[in-house]
PDB file of C-alpha atoms in Angstrom:
ATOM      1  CA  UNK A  85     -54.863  -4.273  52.464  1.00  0.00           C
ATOM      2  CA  UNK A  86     -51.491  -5.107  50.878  1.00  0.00           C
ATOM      3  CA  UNK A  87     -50.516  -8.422  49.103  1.00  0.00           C
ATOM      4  CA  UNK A  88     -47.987  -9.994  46.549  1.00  0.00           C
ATOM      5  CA  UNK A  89     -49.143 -11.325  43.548  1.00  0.00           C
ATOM      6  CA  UNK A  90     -48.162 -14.877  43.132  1.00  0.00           C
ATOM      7  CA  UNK A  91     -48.938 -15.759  40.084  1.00  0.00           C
ATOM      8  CA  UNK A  92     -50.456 -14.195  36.239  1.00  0.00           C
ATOM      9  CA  UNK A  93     -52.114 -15.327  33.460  1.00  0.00           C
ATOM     10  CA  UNK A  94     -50.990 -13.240  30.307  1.00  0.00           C
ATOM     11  CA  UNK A  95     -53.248 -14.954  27.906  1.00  0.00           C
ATOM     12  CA  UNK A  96     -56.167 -14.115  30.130  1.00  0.00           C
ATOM     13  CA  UNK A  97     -55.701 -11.268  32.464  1.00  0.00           C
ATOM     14  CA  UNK A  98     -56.111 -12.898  35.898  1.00  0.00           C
ATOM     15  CA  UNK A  99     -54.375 -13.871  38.512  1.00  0.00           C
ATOM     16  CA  UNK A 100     -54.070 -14.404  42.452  1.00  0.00           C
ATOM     17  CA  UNK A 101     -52.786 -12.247  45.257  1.00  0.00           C
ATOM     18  CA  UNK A 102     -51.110 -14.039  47.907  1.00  0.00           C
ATOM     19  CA  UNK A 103     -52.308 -12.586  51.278  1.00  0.00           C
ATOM     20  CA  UNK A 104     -49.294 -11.500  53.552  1.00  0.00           C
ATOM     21  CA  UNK A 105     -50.824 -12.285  56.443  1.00  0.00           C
ATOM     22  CA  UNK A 106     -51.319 -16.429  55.915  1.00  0.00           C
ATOM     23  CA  UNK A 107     -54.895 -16.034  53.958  1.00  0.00           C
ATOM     24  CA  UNK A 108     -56.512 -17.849  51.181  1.00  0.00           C
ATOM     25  CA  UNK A 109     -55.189 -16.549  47.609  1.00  0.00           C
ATOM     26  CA  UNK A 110     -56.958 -13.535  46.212  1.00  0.00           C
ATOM     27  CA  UNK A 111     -58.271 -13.297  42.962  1.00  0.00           C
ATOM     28  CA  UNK A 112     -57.521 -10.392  40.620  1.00  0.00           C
ATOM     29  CA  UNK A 113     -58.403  -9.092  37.306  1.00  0.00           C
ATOM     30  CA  UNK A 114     -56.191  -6.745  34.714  1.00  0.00           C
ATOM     31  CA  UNK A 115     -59.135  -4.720  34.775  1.00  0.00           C
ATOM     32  CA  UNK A 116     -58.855  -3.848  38.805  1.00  0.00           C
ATOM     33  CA  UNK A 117     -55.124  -2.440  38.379  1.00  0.00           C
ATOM     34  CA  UNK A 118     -56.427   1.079  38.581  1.00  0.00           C
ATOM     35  CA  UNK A 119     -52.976   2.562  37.819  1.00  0.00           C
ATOM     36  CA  UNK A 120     -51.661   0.484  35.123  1.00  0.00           C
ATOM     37  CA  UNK A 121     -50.300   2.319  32.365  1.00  0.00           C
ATOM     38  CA  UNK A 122     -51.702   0.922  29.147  1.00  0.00           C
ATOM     39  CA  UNK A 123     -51.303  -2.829  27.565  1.00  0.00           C
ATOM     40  CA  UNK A 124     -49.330  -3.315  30.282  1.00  0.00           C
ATOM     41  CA  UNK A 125     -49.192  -6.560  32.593  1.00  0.00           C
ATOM     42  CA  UNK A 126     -48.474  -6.432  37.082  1.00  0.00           C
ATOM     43  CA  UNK A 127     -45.468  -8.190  37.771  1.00  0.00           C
ATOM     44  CA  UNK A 128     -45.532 -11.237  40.073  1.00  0.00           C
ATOM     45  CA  UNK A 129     -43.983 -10.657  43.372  1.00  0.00           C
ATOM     46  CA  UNK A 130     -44.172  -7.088  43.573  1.00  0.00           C
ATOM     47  CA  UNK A 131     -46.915  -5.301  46.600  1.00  0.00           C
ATOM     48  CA  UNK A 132     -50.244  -4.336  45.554  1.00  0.00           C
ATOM     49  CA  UNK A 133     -52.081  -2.553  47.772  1.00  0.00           C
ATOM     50  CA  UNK A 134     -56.036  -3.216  47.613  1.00  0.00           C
ATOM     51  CA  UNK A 135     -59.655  -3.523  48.424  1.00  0.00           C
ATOM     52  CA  UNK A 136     -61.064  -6.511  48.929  1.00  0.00           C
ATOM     53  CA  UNK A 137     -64.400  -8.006  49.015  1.00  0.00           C
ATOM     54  CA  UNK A 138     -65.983 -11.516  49.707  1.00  0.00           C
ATOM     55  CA  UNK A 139     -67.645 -13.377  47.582  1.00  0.00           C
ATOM     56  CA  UNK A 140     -68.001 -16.359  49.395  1.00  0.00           C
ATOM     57  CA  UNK A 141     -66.891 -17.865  52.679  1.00  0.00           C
ATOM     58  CA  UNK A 142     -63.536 -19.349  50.445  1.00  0.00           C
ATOM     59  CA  UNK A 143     -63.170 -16.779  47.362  1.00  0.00           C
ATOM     60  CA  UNK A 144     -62.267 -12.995  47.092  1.00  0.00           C
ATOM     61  CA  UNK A 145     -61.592 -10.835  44.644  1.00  0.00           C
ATOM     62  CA  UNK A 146     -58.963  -7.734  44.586  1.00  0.00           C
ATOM     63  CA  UNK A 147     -60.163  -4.622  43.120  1.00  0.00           C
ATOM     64  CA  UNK A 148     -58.737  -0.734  42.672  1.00  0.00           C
ATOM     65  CA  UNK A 149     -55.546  -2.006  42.743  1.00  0.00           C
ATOM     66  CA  UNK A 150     -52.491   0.128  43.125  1.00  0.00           C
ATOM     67  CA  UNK A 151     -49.248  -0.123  42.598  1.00  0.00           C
ATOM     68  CA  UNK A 152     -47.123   0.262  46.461  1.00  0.00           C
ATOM     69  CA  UNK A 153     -43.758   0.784  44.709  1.00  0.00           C
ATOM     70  CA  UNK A 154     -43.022   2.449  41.572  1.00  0.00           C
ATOM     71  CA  UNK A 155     -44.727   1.912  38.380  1.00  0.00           C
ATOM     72  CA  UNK A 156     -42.300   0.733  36.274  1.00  0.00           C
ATOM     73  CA  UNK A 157     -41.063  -1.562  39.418  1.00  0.00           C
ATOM     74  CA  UNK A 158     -44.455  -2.379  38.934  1.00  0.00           C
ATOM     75  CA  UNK A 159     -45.973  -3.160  35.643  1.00  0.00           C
ATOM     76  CA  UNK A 160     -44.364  -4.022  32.204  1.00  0.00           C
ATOM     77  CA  UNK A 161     -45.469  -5.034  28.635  1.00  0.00           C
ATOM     78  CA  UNK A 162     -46.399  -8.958  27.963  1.00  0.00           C
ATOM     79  CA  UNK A 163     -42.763 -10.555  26.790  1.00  0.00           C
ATOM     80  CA  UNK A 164     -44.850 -11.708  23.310  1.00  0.00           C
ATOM     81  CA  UNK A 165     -45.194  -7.949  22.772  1.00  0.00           C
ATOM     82  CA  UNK A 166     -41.285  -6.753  23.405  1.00  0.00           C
ATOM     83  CA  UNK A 167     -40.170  -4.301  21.000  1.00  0.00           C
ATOM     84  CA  UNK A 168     -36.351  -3.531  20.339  1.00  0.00           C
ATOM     85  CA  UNK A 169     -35.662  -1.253  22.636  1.00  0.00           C
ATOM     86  CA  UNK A 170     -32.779   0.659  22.510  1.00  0.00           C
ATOM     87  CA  UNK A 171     -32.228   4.204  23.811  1.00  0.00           C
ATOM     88  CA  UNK A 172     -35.195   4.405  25.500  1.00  0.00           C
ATOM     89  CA  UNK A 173     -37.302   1.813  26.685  1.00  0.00           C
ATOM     90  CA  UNK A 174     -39.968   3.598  27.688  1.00  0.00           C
ATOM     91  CA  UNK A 175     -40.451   5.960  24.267  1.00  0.00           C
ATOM     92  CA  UNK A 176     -40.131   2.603  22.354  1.00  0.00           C
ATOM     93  CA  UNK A 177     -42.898   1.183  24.283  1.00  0.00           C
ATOM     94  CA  UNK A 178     -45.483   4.270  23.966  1.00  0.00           C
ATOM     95  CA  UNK A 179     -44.767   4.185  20.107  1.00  0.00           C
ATOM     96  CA  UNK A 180     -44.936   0.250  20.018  1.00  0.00           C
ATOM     97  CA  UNK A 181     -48.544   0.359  22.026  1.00  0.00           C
ATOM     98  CA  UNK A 182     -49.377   3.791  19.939  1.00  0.00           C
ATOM     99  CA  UNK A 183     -49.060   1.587  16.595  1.00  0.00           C
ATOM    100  CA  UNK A 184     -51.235  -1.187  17.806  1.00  0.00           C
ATOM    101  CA  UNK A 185     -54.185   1.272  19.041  1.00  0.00           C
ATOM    102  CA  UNK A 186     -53.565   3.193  15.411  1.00  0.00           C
ATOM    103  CA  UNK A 187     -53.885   0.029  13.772  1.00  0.00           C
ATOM    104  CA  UNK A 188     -56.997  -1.365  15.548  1.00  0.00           C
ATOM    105  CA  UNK A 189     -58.637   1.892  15.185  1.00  0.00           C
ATOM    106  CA  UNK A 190     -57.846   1.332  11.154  1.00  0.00           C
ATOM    107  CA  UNK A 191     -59.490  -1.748  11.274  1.00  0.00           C
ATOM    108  CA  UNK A 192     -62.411  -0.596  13.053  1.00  0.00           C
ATOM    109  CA  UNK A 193     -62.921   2.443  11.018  1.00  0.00           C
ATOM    110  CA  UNK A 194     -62.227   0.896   7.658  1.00  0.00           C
ATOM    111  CA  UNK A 195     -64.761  -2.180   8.298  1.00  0.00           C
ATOM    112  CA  UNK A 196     -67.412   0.596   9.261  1.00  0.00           C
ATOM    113  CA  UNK A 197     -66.764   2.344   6.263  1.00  0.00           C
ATOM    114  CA  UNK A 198     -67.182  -0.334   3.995  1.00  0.00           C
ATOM    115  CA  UNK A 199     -70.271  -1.811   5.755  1.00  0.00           C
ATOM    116  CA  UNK A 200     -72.091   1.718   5.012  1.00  0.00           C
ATOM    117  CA  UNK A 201     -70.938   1.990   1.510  1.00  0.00           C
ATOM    118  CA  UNK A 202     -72.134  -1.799   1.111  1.00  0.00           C
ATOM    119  CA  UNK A 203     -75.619  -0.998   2.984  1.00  0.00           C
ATOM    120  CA  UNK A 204     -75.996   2.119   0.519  1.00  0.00           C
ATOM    121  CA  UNK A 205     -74.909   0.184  -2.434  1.00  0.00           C
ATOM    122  CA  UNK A 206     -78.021  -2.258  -1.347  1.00  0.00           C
ATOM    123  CA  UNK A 207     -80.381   0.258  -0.808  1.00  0.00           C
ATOM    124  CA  UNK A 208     -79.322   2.129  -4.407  1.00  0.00           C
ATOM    125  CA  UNK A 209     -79.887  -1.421  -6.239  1.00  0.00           C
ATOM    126  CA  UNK A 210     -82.087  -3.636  -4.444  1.00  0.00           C
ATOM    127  CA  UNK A 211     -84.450  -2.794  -1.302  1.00  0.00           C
ATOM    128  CA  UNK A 212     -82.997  -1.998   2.559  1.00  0.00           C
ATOM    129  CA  UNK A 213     -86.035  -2.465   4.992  1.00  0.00           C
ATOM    130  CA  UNK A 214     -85.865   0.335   7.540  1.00  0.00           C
ATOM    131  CA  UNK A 215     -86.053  -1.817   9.908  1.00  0.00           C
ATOM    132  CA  UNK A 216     -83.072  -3.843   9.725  1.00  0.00           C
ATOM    133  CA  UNK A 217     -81.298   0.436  10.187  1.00  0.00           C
ATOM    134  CA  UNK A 218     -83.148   0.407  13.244  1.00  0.00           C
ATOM    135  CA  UNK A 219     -82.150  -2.523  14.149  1.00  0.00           C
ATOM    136  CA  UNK A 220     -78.533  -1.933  13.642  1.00  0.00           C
ATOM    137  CA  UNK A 221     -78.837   1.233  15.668  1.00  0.00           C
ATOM    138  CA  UNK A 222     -81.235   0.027  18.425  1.00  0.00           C
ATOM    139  CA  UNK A 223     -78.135  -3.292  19.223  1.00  0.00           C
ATOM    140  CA  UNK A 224     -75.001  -1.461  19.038  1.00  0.00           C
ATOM    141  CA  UNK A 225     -76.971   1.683  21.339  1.00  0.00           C
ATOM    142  CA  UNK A 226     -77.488  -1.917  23.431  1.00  0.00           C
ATOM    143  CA  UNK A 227     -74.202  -3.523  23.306  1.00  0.00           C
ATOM    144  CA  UNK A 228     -72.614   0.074  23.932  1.00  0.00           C
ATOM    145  CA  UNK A 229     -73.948   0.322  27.514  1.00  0.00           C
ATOM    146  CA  UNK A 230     -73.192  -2.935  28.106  1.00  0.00           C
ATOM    147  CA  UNK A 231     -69.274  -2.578  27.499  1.00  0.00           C
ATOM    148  CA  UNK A 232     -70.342   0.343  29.780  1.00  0.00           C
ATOM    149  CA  UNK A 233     -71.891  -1.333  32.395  1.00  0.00           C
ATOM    150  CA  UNK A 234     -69.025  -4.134  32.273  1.00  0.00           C
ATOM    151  CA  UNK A 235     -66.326  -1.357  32.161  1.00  0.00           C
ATOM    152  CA  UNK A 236     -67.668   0.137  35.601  1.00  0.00           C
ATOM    153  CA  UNK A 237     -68.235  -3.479  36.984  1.00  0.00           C
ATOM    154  CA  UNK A 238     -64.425  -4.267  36.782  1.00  0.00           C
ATOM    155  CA  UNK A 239     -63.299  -0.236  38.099  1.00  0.00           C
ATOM    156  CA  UNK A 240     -65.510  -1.256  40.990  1.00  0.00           C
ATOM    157  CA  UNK A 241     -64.682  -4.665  41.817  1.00  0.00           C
ATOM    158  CA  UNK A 242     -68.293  -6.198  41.110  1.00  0.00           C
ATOM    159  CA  UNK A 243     -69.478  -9.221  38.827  1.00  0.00           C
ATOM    160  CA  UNK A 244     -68.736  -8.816  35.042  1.00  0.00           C
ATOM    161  CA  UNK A 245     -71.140  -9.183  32.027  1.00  0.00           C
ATOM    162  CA  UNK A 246     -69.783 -12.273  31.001  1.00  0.00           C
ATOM    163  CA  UNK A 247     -67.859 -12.358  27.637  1.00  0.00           C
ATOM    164  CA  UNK A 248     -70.225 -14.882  25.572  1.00  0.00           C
ATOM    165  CA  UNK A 249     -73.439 -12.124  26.437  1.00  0.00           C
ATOM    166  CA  UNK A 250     -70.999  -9.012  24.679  1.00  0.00           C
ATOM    167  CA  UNK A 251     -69.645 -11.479  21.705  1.00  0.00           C
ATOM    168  CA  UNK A 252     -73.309 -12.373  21.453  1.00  0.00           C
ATOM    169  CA  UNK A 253     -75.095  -9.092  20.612  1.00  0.00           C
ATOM    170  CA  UNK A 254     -71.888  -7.968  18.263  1.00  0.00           C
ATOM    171  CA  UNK A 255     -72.896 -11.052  16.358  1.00  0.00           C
ATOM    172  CA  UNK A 256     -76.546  -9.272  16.446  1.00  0.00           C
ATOM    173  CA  UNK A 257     -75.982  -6.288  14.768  1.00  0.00           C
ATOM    174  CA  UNK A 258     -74.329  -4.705  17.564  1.00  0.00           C
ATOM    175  CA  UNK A 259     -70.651  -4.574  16.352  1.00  0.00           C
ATOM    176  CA  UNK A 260     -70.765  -0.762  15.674  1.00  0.00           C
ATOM    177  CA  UNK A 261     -71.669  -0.632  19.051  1.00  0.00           C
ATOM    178  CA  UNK A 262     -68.899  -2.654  20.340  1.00  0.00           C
ATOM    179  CA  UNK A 263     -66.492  -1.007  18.196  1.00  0.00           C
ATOM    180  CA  UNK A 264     -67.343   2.568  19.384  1.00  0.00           C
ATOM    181  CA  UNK A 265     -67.058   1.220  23.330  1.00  0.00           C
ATOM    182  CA  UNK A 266     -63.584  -0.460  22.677  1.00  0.00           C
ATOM    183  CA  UNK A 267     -62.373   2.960  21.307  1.00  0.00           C
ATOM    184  CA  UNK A 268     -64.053   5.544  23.706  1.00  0.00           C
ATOM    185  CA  UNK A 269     -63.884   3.336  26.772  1.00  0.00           C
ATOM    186  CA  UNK A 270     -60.504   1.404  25.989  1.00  0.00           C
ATOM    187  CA  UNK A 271     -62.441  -1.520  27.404  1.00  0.00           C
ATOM    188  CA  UNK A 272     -61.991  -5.415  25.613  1.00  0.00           C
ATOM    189  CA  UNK A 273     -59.182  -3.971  23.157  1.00  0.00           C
ATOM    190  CA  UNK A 274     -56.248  -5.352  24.345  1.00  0.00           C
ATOM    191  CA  UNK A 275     -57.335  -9.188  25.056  1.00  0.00           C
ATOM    192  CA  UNK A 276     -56.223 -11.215  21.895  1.00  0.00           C
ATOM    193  CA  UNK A 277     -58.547 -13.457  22.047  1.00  0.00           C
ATOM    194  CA  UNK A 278     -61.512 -11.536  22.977  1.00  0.00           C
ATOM    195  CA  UNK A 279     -60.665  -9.447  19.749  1.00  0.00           C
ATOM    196  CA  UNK A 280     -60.101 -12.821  18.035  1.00  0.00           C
ATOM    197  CA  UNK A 281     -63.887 -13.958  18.475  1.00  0.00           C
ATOM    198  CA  UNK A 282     -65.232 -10.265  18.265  1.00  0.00           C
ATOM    199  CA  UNK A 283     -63.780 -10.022  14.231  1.00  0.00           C
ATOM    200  CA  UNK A 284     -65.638 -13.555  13.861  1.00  0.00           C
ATOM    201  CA  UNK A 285     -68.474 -11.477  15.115  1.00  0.00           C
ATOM    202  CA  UNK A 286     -68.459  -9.224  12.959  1.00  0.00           C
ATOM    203  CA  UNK A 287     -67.616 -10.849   9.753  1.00  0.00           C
ATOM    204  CA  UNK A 288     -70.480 -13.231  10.388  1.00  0.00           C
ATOM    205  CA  UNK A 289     -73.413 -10.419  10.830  1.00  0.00           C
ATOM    206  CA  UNK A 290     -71.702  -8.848   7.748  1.00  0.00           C
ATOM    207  CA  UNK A 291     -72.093 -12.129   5.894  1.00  0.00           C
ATOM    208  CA  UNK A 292     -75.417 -12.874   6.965  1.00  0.00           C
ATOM    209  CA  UNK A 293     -76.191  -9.044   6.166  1.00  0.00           C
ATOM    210  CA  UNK A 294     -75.375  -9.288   2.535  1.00  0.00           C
ATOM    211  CA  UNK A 295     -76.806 -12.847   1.838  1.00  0.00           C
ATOM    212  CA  UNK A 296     -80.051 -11.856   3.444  1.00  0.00           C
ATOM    213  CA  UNK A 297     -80.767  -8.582   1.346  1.00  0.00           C
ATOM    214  CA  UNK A 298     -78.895 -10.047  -2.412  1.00  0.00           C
ATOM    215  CA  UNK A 299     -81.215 -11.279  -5.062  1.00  0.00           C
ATOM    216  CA  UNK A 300     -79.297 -14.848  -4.103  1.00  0.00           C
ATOM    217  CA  UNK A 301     -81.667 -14.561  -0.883  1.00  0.00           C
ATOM    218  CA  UNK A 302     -85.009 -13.247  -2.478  1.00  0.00           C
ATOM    219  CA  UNK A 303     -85.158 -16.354  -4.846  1.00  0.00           C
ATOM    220  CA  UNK A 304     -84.127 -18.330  -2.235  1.00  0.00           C
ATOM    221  CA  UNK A 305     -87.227 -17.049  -0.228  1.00  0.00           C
ATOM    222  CA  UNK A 306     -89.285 -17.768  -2.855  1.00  0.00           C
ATOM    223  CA  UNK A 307     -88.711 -20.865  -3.720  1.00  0.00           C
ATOM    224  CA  UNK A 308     -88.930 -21.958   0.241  1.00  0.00           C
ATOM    225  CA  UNK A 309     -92.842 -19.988   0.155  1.00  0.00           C
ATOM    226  CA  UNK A 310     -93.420 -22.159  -3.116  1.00  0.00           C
ATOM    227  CA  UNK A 311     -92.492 -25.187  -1.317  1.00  0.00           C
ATOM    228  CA  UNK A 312     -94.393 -24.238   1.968  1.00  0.00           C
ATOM    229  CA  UNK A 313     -97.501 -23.445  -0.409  1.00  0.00           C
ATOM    230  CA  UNK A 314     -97.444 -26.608  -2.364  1.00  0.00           C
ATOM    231  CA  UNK A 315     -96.873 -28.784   0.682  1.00  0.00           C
ATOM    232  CA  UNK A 316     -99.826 -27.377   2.387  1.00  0.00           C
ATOM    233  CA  UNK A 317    -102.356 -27.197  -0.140  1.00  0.00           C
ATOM    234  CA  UNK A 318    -100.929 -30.987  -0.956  1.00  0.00           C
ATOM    235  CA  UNK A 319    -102.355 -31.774   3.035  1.00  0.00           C
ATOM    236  CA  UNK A 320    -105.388 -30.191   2.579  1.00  0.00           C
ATOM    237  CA  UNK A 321    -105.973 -32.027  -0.206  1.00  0.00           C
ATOM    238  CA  UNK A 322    -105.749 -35.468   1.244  1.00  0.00           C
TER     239      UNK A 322
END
């Protein structure tokens, strides 16, 4: 079916066809707009044409989403993110989008980096328990497929893995997970402030990380198994 969207979110890539034919607004996410060039934004009150399916006797949802005109009648960059443009609008776009992917890939990268030379640093000094490696690998394997499973959710028009469960298991040790799914499956790496609460994510694991495994952490330890000791041979005592 065709509609006009009628109105757009920026900040949180949604919004709400308006049926042509009289019918109840029609939900939409960025996600469905199967032809949109990338971090780029539909225009409201241009024709969509679209599947749609019920998810209740009052709400729908819109998904693979095309464009019925043409795309750049279609879809544009957020106004926050205008460039100068001068010759060309469109080259200075693809270079202005090209710099932002460079420089969250930078980011990315750079953070993994120094997390392994930090983790190898710990292990030359002090102890790194296998474990915590496998656990590293075994959530970010997790948190992979479920950017994956989300990803394929949204092309298909079905319920999403809500945002909390992905932030969530990045905060457990499954940030190089999440980091390797924004890159390869250009999923969650455009929403500000998705990436906002992901780096929180990720600093705090790294945080807890490096407190856990410093000497800081092992006399902290002990002291709390001296205190447990003394205040249960104190009980049995009385």
């Amino acid at each position: 079916m065709k509609g006009r969207l009628a109105n757009w979110n920026v900040d949180r890539g949604f919004g709400f066809f308006r049926d042509d034919n009289g019918g109840r607004d029609i939900f939409v996410h960025i996600t469905a707009f199967l032809d949109a060039p990338a971090h780029q934004e539909p225009i409201v009150g241009q024709l969509y044409e679209f599947h749609l399916q019920h998810i209740d006797d009052q709400h729908s949802r819109a998904f693979n989403v095309h464009a019925v005109n043409s795309l750049a009648d279609s879809y544009r960059r957020p106004a926050l993110e205008e460039p100068t443009v001068h010759n060309n609008g469109h080259d200075a776009a693809a270079a202005h989008h090209s710099w932002l992917n460079t420089r969250l890939l930078v980011w990315q990268v750079g953070t993994f980096i120094l997390f392994v030379a930090a983790a190898l640093g710990i292990a030359t000094k002090w102890v790194l328990p296998v474990w915590i490696i496998a656990l590293y690998v075994a959530a970010s394997a997790w948190t992979f497929w479920l950017y994956w499973l989300d990803k394929t959710a949204a092309a298909r028009g079905e319920w999403r893995i809500r945002e909390q469960t992905l932030q969530f298991f990045s905060l457990f040790c499954g940030w190089p997970g999440a980091m390797l799914a924004q890159q390869m499956l250009h999923h969650k790496s455009r929403k500000q402030s998705f990436q906002t609460e992901f780096w929180f994510a990720v600093v705090g694991n790294i945080a807890v990380f490096l407190f856990f495994l410093s000497p800081v952490a092992a006399v902290f330890w002990s002291e709390y198994r001296s205190g447990l000791d003394q205040f249960f041979s104190a009980l049995s005592l009385s």
